[in-house]
GROMACS .gro file of C-alpha atoms in nm:
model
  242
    1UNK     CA    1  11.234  11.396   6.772
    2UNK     CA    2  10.959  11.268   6.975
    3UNK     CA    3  11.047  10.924   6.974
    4UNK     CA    4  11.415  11.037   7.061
    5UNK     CA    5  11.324  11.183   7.341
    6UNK     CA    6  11.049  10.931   7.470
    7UNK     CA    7  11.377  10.672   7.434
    8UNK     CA    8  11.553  10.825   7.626
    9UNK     CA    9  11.306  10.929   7.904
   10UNK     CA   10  11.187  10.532   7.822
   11UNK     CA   11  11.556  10.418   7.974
   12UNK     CA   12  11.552  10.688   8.239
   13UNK     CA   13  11.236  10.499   8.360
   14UNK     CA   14  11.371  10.162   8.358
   15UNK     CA   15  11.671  10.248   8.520
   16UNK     CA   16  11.472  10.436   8.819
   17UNK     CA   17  11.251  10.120   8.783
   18UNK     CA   18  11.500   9.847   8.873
   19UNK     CA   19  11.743  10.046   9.104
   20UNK     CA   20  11.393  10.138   9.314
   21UNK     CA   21  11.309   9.708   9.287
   22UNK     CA   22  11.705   9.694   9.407
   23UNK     CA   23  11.626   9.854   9.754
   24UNK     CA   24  11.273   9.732   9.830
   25UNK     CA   25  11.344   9.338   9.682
   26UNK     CA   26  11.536   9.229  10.049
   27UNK     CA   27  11.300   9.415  10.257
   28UNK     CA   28  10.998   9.230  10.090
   29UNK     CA   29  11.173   8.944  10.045
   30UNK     CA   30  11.267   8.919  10.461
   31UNK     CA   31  10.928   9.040  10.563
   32UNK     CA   32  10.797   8.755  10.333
   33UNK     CA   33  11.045   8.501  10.461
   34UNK     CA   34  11.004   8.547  10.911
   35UNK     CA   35  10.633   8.666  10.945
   36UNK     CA   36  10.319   8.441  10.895
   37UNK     CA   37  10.171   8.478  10.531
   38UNK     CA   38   9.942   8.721  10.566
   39UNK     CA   39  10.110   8.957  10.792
   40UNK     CA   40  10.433   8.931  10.558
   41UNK     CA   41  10.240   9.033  10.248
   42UNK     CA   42  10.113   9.322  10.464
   43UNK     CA   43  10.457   9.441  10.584
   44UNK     CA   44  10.594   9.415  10.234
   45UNK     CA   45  10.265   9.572  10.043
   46UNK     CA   46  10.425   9.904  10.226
   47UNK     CA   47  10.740   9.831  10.115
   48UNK     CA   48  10.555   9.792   9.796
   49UNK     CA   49  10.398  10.092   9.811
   50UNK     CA   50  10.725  10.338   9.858
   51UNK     CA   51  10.863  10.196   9.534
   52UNK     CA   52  10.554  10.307   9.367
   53UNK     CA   53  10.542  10.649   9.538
   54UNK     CA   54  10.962  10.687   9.447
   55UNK     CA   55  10.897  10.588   9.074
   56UNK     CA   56  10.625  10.848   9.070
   57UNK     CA   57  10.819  11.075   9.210
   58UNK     CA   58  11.158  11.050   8.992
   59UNK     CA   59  10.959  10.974   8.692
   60UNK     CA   60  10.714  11.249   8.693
   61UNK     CA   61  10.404  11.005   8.635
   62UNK     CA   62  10.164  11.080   8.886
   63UNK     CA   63   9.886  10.854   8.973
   64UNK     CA   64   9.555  10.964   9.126
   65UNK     CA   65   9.261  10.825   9.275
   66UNK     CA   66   8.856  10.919   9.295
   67UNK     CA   67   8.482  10.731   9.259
   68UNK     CA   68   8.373  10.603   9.507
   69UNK     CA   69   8.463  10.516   9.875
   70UNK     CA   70   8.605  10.204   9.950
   71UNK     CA   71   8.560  10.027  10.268
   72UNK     CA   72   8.879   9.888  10.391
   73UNK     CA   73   8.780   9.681  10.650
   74UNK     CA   74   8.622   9.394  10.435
   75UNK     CA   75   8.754   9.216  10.078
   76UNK     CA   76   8.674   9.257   9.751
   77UNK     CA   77   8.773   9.136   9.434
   78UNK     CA   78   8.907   9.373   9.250
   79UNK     CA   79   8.821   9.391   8.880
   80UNK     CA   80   8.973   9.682   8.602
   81UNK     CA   81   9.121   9.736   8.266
   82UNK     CA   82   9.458   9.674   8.161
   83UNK     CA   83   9.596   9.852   7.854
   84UNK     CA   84  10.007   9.933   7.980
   85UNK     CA   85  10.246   9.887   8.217
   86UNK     CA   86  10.246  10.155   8.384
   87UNK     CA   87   9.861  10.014   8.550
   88UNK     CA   88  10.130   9.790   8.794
   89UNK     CA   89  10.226  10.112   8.925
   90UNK     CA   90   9.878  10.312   8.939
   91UNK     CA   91   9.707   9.972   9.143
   92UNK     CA   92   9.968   9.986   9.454
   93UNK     CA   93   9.956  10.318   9.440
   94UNK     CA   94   9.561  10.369   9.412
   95UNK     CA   95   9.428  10.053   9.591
   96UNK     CA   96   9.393  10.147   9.972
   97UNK     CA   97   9.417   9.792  10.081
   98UNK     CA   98   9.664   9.522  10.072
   99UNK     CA   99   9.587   9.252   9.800
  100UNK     CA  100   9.694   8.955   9.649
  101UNK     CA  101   9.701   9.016   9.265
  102UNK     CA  102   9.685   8.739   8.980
  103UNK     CA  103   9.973   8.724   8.734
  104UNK     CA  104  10.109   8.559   8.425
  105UNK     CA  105  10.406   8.291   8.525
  106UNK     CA  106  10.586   8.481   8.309
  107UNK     CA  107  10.649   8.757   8.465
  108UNK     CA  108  10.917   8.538   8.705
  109UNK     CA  109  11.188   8.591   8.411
  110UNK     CA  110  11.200   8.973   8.488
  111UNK     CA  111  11.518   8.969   8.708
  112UNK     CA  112  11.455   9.144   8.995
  113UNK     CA  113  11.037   9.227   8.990
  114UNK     CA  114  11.041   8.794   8.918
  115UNK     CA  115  11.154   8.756   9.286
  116UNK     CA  116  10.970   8.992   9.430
  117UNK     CA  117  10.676   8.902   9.193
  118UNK     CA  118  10.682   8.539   9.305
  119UNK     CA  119  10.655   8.615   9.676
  120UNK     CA  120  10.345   8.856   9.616
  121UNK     CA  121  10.185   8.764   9.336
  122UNK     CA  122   9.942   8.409   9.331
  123UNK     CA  123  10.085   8.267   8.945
  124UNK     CA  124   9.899   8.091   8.703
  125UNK     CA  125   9.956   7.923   8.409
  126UNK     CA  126   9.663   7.944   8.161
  127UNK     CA  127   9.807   7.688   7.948
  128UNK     CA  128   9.794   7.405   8.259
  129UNK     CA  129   9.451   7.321   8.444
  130UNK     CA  130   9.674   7.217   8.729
  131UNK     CA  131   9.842   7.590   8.731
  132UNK     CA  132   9.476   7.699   8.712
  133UNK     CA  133   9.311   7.513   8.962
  134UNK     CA  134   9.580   7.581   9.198
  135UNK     CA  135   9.593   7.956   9.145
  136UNK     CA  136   9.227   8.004   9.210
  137UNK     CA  137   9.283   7.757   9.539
  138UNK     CA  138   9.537   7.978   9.683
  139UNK     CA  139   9.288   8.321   9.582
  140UNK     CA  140   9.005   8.152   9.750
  141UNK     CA  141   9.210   8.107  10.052
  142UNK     CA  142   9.307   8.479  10.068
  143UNK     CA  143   8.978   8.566  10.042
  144UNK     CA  144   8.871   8.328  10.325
  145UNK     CA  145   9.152   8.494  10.505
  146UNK     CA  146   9.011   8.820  10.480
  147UNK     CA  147   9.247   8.935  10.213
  148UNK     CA  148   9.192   9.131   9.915
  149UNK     CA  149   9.272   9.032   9.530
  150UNK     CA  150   9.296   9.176   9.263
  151UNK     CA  151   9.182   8.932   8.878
  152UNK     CA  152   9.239   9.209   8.546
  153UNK     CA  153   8.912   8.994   8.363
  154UNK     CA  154   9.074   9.070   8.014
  155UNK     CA  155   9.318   8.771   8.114
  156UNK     CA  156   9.660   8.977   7.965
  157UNK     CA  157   9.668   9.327   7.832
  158UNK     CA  158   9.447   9.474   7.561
  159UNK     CA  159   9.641   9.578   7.238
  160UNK     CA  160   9.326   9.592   7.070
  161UNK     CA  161   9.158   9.963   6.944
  162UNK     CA  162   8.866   9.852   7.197
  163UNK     CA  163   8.848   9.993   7.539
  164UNK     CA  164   8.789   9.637   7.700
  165UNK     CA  165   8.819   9.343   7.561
  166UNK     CA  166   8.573   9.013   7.660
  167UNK     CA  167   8.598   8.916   8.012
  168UNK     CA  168   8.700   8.583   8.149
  169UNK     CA  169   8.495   8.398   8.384
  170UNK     CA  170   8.718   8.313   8.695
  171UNK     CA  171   8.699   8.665   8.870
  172UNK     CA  172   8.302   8.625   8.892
  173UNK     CA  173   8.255   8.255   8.933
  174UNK     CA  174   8.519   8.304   9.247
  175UNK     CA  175   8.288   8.615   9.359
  176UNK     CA  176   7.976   8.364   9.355
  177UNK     CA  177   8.175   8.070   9.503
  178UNK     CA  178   8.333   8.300   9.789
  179UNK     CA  179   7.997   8.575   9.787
  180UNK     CA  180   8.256   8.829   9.753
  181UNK     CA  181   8.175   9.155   9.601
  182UNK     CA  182   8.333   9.274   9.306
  183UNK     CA  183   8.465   9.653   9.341
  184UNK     CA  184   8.495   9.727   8.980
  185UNK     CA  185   8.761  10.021   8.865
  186UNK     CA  186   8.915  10.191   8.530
  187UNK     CA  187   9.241  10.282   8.487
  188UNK     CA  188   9.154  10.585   8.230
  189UNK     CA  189   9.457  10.688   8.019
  190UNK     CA  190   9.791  10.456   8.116
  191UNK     CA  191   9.816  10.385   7.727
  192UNK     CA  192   9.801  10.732   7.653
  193UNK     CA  193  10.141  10.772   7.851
  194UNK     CA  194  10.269  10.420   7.783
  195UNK     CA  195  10.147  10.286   7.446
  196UNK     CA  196  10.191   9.902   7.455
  197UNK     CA  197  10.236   9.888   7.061
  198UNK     CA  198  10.464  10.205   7.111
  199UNK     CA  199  10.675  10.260   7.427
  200UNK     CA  200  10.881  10.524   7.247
  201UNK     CA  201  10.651  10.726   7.324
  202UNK     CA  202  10.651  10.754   7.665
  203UNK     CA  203  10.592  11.078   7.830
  204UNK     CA  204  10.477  11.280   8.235
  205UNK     CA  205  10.205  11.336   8.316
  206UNK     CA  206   9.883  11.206   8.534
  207UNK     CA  207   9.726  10.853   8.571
  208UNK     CA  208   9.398  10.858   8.630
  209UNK     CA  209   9.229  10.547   8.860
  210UNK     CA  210   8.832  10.563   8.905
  211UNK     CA  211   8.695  10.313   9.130
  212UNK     CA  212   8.303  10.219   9.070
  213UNK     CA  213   8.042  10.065   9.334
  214UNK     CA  214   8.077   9.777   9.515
  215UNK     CA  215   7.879   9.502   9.331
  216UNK     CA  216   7.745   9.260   9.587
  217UNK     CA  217   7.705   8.927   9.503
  218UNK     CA  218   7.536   8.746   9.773
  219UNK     CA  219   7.271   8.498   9.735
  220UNK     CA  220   7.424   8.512   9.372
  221UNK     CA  221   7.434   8.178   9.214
  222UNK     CA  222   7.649   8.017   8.939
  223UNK     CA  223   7.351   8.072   8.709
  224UNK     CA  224   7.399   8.422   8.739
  225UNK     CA  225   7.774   8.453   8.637
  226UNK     CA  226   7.677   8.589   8.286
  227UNK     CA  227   7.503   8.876   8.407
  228UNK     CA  228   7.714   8.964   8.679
  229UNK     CA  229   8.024   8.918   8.429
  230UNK     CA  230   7.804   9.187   8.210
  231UNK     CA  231   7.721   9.436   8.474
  232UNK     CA  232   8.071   9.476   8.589
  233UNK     CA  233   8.217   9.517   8.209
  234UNK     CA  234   7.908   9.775   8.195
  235UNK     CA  235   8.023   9.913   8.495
  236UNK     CA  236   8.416   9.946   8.379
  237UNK     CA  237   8.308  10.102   8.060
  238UNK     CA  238   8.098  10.323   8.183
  239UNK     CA  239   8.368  10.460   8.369
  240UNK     CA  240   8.629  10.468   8.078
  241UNK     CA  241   8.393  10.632   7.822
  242UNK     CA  242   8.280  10.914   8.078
   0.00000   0.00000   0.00000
């Protein structure tokens, strides 16, 4: 009965889901299209920002913020767990800045989220240097630009029993290159409400984000990529066993 019910409240989802992308995906895509590049992705991160807030509100998944304070006048690089889909949602809705997220290639055969996704959302590849090299270009230039971004370290989601699994390297080296701090943050129980193994099982309730300390990084060097890679898994754990 409880996977019945989680099916069907699974397709109610999607269905709010895609008929929200529907309405937002010309209003991103224009404000993407006529204003410069970083004023576009700022105009459409609010358009962005109501489809999270309407899926919230039809779905009866609510997403809330604490931790620390977050200074939105300067960039980070932003740095969490991901363990279900539903931690798309709970980062528009929770991050108080606009950023530029990294994301699997993919994701562009969604219809609908691909469009927008392509417009918003710097690509990679991990299977092509080139893709690589070229993703972490475009994220340095953000960041040079004064823009947020936003690097999930685990590289794709963890389906493993472990609360984190092993982080990559690119989100800190690109910290040390750019002395960019890291703001580390936990998203603490989206795979409670949306198992990745188990979608059936879907169900309402509240997402939890908690955002750590800034970790500065300057004067860092590339030397010191393995322990700054180890204090901010330290610092995500922390969080998520709490």
């Amino acid at each position: 009965m409880r996977k019945l019910l989680g099916g069907f409240y699974l397709g109610y989802s999607a269905i709010v889901f895609f008929i929200l992308m529907v309405i937002v995906c010309p209003f991103i895509i224009i404000s993407t299209s006529i204003f410069r590049e970083k004023t576009g992705r700022k105009i459409a991160f609010y358009f962005l920002k109501f489809w999270a807030w309407s899926f919230s509100l039809f779905t009866f998944l609510w997403f809330s913020a604490k931790g620390k304070e977050i200074d939105t006048s300067q960039a980070y690089i932003y740095v969490g767990n991901h363990s279900s889909f539903l931690d798309a949602i709970a980062i528009v809705i929770c991050i108080p800045q606009a950023f530029s997220p990294l994301g699997k290639i993919e994701m562009l055969n969604i219809p609908v989220f691909g469009w927008i996704y392509k417009r918003l959302v710097v690509m990679i590849d991990r299977s092509s240097r080139e893709s690589r090299d070229q993703s972490v270009a475009e994220l340095r230039k953000d960041l040079a630009d004064g823009q947020s971004i936003l690097i999930f370290p685990e590289g794709t989601m963890n389906k493993s029993d472990q609360p984190l699994n092993p982080f990559y390297d690119g989100a800190f080296r690109l910290a040390i290159e750019t002395q960019t701090p890291i703001l580390p943050f936990a998203i603490l129980n989206s795979r409670d409400h949306l198992p990745r193994t188990n979608p059936l099982l879907l169900y309402p309730g509240m997402i939890r984000t908690v955002f750590g300390e800034a970790i500065e990084v300057k004067d860092l060097v590339a030397e010191d990529l393995e322990e700054l890679k180890q204090k901010t898994f330290n610092a995500i754990l922390g969080i998520l066993e709490k």
